[in-house]
XYZ file of C-alpha atoms in Angstrom:
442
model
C -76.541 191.021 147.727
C -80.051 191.084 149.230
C -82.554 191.795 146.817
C -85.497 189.888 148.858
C -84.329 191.285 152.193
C -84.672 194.939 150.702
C -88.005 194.636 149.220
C -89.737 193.575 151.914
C -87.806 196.503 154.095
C -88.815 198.943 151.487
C -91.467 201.129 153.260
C -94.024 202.856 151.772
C -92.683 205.883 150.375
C -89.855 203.490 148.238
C -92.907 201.758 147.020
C -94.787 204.679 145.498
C -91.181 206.349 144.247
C -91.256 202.783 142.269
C -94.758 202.947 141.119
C -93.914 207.204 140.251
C -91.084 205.962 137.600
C -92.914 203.126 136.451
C -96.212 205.381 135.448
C -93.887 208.236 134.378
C -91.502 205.758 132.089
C -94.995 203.826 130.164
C -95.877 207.795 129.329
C -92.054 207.993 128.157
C -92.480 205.253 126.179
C -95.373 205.762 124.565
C -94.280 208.802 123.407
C -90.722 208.170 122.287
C -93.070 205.950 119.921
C -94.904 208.591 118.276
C -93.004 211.804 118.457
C -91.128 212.000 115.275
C -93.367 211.049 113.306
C -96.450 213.030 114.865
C -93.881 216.474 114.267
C -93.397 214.492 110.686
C -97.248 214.158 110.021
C -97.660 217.690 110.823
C -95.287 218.814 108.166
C -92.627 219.581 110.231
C -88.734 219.082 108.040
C -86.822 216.823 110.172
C -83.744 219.750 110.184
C -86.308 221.463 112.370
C -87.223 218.477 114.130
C -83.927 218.362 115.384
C -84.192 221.708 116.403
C -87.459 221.179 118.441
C -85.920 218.624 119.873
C -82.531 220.681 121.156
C -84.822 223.868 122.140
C -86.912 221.307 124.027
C -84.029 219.665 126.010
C -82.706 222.966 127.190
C -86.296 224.529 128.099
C -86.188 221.245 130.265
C -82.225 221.702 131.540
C -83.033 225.375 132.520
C -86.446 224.262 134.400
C -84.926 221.212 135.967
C -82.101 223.185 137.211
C -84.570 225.596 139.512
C -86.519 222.720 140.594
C -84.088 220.484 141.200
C -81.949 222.871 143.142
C -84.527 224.625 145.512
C -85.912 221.072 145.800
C -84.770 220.687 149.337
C -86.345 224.259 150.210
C -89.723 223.802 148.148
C -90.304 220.820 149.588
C -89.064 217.259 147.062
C -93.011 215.941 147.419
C -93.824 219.610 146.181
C -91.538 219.794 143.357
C -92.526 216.191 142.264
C -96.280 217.025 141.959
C -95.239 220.478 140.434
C -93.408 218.253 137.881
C -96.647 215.735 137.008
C -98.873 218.660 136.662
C -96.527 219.753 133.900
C -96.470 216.582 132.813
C -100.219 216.745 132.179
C -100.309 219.908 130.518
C -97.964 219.009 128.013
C -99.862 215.905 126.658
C -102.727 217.680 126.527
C -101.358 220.411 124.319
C -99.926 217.550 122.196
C -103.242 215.907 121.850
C -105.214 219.216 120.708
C -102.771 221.435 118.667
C -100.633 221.384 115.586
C -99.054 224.735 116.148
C -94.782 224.388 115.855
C -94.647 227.311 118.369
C -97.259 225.705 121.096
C -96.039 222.525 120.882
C -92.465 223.712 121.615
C -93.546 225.983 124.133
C -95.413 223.141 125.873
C -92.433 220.436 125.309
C -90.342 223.068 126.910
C -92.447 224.506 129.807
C -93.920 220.708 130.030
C -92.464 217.225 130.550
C -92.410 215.646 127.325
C -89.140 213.642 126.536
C -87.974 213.220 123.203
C -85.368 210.850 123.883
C -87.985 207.810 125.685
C -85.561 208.265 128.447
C -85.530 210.715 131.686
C -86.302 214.099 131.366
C -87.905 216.940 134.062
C -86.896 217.311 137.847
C -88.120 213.906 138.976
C -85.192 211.435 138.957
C -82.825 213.968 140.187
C -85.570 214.529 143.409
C -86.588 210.570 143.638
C -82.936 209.196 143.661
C -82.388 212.003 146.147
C -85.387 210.840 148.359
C -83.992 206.837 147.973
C -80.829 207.859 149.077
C -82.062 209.615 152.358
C -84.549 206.656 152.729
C -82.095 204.094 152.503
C -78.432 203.204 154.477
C -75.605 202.381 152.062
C -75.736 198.780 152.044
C -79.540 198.552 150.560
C -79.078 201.386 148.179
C -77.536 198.883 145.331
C -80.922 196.672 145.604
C -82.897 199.806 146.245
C -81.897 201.477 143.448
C -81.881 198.572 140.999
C -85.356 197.806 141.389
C -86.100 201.439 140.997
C -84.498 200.901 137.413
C -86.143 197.507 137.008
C -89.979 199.318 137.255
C -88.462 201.879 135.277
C -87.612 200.043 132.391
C -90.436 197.514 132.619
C -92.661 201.024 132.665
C -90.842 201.930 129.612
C -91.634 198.598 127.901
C -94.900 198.520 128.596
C -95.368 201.891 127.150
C -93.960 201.220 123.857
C -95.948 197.824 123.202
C -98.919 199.549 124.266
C -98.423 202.447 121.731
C -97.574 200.116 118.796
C -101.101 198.102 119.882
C -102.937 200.935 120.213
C -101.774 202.795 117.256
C -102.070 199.521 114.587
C -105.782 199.067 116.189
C -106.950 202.405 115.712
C -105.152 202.833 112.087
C -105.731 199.638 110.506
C -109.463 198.576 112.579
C -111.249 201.849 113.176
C -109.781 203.422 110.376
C -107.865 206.918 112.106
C -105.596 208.684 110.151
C -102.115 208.522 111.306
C -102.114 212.269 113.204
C -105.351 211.514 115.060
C -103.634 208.451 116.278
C -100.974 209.860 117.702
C -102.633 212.421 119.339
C -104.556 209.697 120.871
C -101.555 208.641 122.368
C -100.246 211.701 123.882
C -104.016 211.836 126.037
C -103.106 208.194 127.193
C -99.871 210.528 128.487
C -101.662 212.818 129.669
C -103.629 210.309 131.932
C -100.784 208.109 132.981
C -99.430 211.898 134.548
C -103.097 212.275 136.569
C -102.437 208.997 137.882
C -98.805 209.565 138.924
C -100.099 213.185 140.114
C -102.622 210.942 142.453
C -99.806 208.701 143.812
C -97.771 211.807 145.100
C -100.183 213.013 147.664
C -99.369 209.617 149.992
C -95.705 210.675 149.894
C -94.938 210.883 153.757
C -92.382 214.013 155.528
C -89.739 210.917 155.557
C -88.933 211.984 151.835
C -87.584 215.436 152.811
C -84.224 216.410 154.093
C -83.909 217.162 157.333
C -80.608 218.017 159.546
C -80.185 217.092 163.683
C -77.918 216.679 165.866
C -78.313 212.758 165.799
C -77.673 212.796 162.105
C -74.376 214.380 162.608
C -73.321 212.056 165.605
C -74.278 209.076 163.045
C -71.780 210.925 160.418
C -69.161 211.528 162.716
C -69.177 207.798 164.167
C -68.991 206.937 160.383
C -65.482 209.331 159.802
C -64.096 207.646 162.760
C -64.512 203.715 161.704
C -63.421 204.296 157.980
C -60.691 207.097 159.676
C -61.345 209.781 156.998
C -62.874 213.153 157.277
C -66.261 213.796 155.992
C -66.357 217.296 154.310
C -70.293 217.250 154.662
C -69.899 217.955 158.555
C -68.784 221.533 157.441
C -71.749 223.777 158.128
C -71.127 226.314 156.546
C -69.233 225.917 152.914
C -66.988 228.781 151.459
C -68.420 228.176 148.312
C -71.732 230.449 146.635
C -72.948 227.226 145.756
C -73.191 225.863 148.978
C -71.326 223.119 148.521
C -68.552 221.204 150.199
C -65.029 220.793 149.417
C -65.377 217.627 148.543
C -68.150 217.660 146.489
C -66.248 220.722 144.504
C -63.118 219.010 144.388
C -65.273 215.341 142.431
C -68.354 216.475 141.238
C -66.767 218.426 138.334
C -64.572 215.587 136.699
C -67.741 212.667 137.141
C -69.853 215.312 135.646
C -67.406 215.466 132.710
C -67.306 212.226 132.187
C -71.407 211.551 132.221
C -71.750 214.628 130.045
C -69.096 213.182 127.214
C -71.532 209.829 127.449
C -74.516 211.911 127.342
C -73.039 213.902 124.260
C -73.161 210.854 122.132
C -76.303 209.696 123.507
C -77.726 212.955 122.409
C -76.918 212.259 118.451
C -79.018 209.122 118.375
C -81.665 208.869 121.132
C -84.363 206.379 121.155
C -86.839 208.743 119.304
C -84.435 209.310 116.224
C -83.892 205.067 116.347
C -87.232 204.573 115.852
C -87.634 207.028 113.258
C -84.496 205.221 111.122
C -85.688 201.779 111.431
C -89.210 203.056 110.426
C -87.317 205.113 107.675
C -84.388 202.119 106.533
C -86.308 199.290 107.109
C -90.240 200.125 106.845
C -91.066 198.431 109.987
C -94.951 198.559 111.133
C -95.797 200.434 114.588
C -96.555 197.155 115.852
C -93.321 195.793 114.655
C -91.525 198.865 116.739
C -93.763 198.529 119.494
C -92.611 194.644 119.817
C -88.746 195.147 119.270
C -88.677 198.159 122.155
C -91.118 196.144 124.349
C -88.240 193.374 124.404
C -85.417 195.756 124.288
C -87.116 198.064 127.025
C -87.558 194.224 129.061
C -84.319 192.633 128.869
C -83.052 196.395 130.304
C -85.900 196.111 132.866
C -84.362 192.820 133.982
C -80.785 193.508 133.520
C -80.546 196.315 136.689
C -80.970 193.448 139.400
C -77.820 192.059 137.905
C -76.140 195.692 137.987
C -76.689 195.771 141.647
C -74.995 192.629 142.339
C -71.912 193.789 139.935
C -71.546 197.068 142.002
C -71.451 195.218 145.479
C -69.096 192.745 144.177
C -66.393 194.984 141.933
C -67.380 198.235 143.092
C -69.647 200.980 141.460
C -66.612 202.141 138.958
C -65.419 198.547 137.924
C -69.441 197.903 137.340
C -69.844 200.942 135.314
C -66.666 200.051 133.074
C -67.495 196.357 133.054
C -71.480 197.427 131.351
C -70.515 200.699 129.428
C -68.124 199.500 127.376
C -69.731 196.419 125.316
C -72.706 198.767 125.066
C -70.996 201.039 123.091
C -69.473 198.908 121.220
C -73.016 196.946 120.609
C -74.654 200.350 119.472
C -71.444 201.519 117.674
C -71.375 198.371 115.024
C -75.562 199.032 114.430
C -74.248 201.614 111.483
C -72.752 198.682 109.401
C -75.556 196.513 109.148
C -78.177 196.789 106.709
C -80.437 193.671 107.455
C -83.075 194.063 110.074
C -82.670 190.981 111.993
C -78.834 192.140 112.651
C -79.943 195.339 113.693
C -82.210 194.153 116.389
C -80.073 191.668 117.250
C -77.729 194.207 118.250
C -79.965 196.563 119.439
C -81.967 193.817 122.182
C -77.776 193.489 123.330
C -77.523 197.379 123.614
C -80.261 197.810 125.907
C -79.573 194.351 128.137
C -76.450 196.362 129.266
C -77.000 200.257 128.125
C -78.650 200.954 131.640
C -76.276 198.754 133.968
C -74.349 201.310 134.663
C -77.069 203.677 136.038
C -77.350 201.513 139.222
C -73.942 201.769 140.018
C -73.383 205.680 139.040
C -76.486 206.184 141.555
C -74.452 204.144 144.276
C -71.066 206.225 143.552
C -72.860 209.720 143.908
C -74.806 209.349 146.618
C -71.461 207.224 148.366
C -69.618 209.646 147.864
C -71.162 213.176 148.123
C -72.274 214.131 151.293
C -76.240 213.201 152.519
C -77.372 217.031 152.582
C -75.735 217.838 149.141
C -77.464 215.124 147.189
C -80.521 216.862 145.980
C -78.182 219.194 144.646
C -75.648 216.843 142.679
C -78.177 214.643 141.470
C -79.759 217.429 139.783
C -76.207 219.057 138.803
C -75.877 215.497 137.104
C -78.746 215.055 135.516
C -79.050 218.862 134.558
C -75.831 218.238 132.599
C -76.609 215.237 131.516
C -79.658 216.744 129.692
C -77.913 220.174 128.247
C -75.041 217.504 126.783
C -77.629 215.794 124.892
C -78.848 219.832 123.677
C -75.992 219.722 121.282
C -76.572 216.147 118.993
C -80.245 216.877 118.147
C -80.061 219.642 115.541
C -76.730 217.585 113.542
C -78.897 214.323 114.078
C -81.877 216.278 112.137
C -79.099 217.022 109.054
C -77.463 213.755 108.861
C -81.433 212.539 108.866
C -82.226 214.787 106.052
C -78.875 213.563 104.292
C -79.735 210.080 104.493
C -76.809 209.894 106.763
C -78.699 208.850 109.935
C -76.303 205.405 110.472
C -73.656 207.791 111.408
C -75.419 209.036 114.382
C -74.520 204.890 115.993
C -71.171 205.729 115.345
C -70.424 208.980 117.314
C -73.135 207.703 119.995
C -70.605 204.636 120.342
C -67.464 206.566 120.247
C -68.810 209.049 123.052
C -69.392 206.330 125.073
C -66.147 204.707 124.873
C -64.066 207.578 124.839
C -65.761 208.150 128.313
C -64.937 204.525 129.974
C -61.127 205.189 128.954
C -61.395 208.771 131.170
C -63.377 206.959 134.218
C -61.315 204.047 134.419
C -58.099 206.242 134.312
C -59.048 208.784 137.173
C -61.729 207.352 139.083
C -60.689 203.342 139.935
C -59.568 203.811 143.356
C -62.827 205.295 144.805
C -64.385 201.426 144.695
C -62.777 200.465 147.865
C -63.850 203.560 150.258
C -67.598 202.497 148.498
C -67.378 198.851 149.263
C -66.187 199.491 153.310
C -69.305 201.394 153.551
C -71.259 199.206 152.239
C -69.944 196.595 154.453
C -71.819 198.131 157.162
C -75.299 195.791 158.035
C -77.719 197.890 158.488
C -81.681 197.769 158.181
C -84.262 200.237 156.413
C -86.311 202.148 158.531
C-alpha cells in the first residue's frame, strides 16, 4: 500500500471530489442530528415519521436513478452541481416551513438524508469520476481517503450541531424548533459552498471513449488472458450493458440490498432519536458520542485500503462486515449508556470498512464505460432497500420497541456476509493481478 505516494499524485479534480464529500457529509451530519426531532417538535407522530422518512428515500431512489444514469450524457460535473443546487433548496425549505406536505416534497425533490449517511446522485457520479481518474493499483488509497474526508465531514457535522444547538438553547435562549431550523440554513450554506467547489471540476472527470483506451483494454485481456466483455460496442441488452456486467451485477446488488435492508430499520437518525428517547442524553452529549463514532470511522478507511490490497476486496469486506453486525446486533440488550456507546464507537470503527473495498470490487470488475451506470444501479438499490425499514421502525418506535430495530439491522447484515462469502470468494485473485500492475496517476 501507498497511501503517501497517492496523495501527492492525486490531481486536482481528486482533491475537490474530497473536499465535495467532506462539505456534503458535515451538512449530513448536522442534519441526521436534528431531523427527528425537528419533524417531532412540529407535531409530527413518529408512525408518520417513519413514513416521511420511506416517501423521502424513494423520491430520492427515483431522482437518483435519472441522474445517475444519464450522468455520462448530461455531463457528471453537470449532474453534480444539479445535485448541490437541490441540496440548497431543500435546507432552505427546512429552515422556513412547518408544512408536512412541503417539507416532504422538498426532502424528496431535494437532498436531505435522513439516515446521516449518502443520499442523492453524488457518490454514485464521484466514485464514478475516481475510478476513471485513477489506474487500479491507486484506487484502494484513492478511495479510502475519499471515505476518510467523508467521515471526518460527517463528524464534524454532528459536533458542530450538538455545539450549536446547546449554545443557542441553553445561552441565547431559542426554543428548540427555531434551533433546528437554524441548523438546516448552516445546510443550506455548506451546499453553496460545495455548489462553488464544482465549477473548478476539469473535462478529465467525464467519460470519454478512443481508440487508445481500447488498445490499453485489450493489452490488459491479453496479460491476465481473459476476455473483457466491455470491448463489446454494442451490447444486446436495452440497458446497454455488457454481458458481464448482466451476468454479476445482479447477485452483488442482492447482496448490498439485503445489508441495506437492515440498515434501513435503524439508521443513524432513528439511533439518535432512541438514545435521546432511552437514555435522555443532551444534544451536546449526542453531538460528542457521533463526533467520536463519526472519527474513529473517518480513520478506520486507510486501514480498509490496506486490508483490500492484502486479502482482496471480498475477504476485506467479510473480514469488517461481520463483527459490525454483530457489534450493532448486541446494542438491543444493553440498557446502560456507557455499554451502548461502547458498542456503538466499535460499530462505526468497522461499519464503513467495507465500503473501500466494495468500491474497489465494482469498479475492478465492471467494465470502465459501464461504471457510472452500476455505481448508480448500486447505490439506487441500496437506497430503495432502506425504503422498506422506515415506516416498521416508526411502529416499533411508537411501541416502545425501538431496541428491536439493532437486532434485524444486525441480522441483515450477517445474513449477507454468509451469501458473499459463499458465491463471490474467488473474484479476489483476478482483483489482486490487476492491481499488481505499477502504474502512476495522471
Amino acid at each position: 500500500m501507498h497511501l503517501l505516494k497517492s496523495l501527492r499524485q492525486s490531481n486536482r479534480d481528486i482533491r475537490i471530489l474530497w473536499t465535495s464529500v467532506f462539505l456534503r457529509m458535515a451538512g449530513y451530519g448536522l442534519t441526521n442530528q436534528v431531523l427527528t426531532l425537528y419533524l417531532e417538535s412540529l407535531g409530527i407522530s413518529e408512525p408518520n415519521i417513519g413514513i416521511f422518512m420511506t416517501l423521502t428515500l424513494i423520491g430520492d431512489t427515483v431522482i437518483s436513478y435519472f441522474l445517475t444514469w444519464y450522468a455520462d450524457q448530461i455531463g457528471r460535473r453537470r449532474v453534480m452541481m444539479l445535485g448541490t443546487l437541490m441540496m440548497y433548496g431543500s435546507g432552505m425549505v427546512f429552515a422556513f416551513s412547518s408544512h408536512f406536505v412541503v417539507l416532504l416534497l422538498a426532502a424528496i425533490f431535494g437532498v436531505i438524508s435522513p439516515s446521516g449517511d449518502e443520499t442523492g446522485p453524488f457518490k454514485s457520479v464521484e466514485e464514478a469520476s475516481i475510478a476513471h481518474l485513477t489506474p487500479e493499483n491507486h484506487r484502494p488509497e484513492i478511495y479510502a481517503f475519499y471515505g476518510l474526508f467523508a467521515t471526518a465531514g460527517a463528524a464534524l457535522g454532528s459536533l458542530l450541531c450538538g455545539l450549536l444547538v446547546d449554545y443557542m438553547n441553553l445561552q441565547l435562549d431559542y426554543d428548540l424548533e427555531r434551533c433546528y431550523r437554524i441548523i438546516f440554513l448552516v445546510y443550506a450554506f455548506f451546499a453553496f459552498l460545495k455548489f462553488s467547489l464544482m465549477l473548478f471540476l476539469t473535462p478529465k472527470c467525464e467519460i470519454y471513449f478512443d481508440a487508445e483506451r481500447e488498445e490499453e483494454l485489450t493489452e490488459e485481456a491479453a496479460l491476465l488472458g481473459e476476455t473483457i466483455p466491455e470491448l463489446e460496442t454494442a451490447p444486446e441488452d436495452y440497458f446497454g450493458l455488457s454481458e458481464r456486467t448482466r451476468h454479476l451485477l445482479p447477485r452483488l446488488l442482492a447482496i448490498f440490498m439485503l445489508d441495506s435492508l437492515g440498515y434501513g430499520f435503524m439508521p443513524s437518525a432513528w439511533v439518535v432519536y432512541y438514545l435521546k428517547k432511552t437514555f435522555l442524553t443532551t444534544a451536546t452529549g449526542l453531538g460528542i458520542l457521533f463526533f467520536i463514532t463519526n472519527s474513529v470511522d473517518s480513520i478506520s478507511a486507510l486501514p480498509s485500503a490496506y486490508l483490500s490490497k492484502a486479502l482482496g476486496p471480498v475477504k476485506a469486506i467479510l473480514f469488517t462486515q461481520a463483527p459490525s453486525g454483530a457489534f450493532f446486533l448486541v446494542i438491543a440488550f444493553f440498557n446502560n449508556f456507557k455499554l451502548v456507546a461502547f458498542f456503538l464507537i466499535l460499530y462505526y470503527t468497522t461499519s464503513t470498512m467495507d465500503v473501500v473495498p466494495r468500491q474497489v470490487l465494482l469498479t475492478s470488475i465492471m467494465p470502465r464505460e459501464e461504471i457510472t451506470k452500476v455505481m448508480g444501479i448500486v447505490n439506487i438499490g441500496k437506497t430503495f432497500a432502506r425504503c422498506i425499514g422506515p415506516i416498521f421502525t416508526g411502529k416499533l418506535a411508537a411501541g416502545n420497541n425501538l431496541r428491536f430495530g439493532f437486532v434485524i439491522n444486525g441480522g441483515c447484515v450477517l445474513l449477507a456476509d454468509l451469501i458473499l462469502a459463499t458465491n463471490f470468494l474467488h473474484i479476489d485473485a483476478e482483483i489482486r493481478q490487476k492491481e499488481s500492475r505499477d502504474q502512476d496517476i495522471t
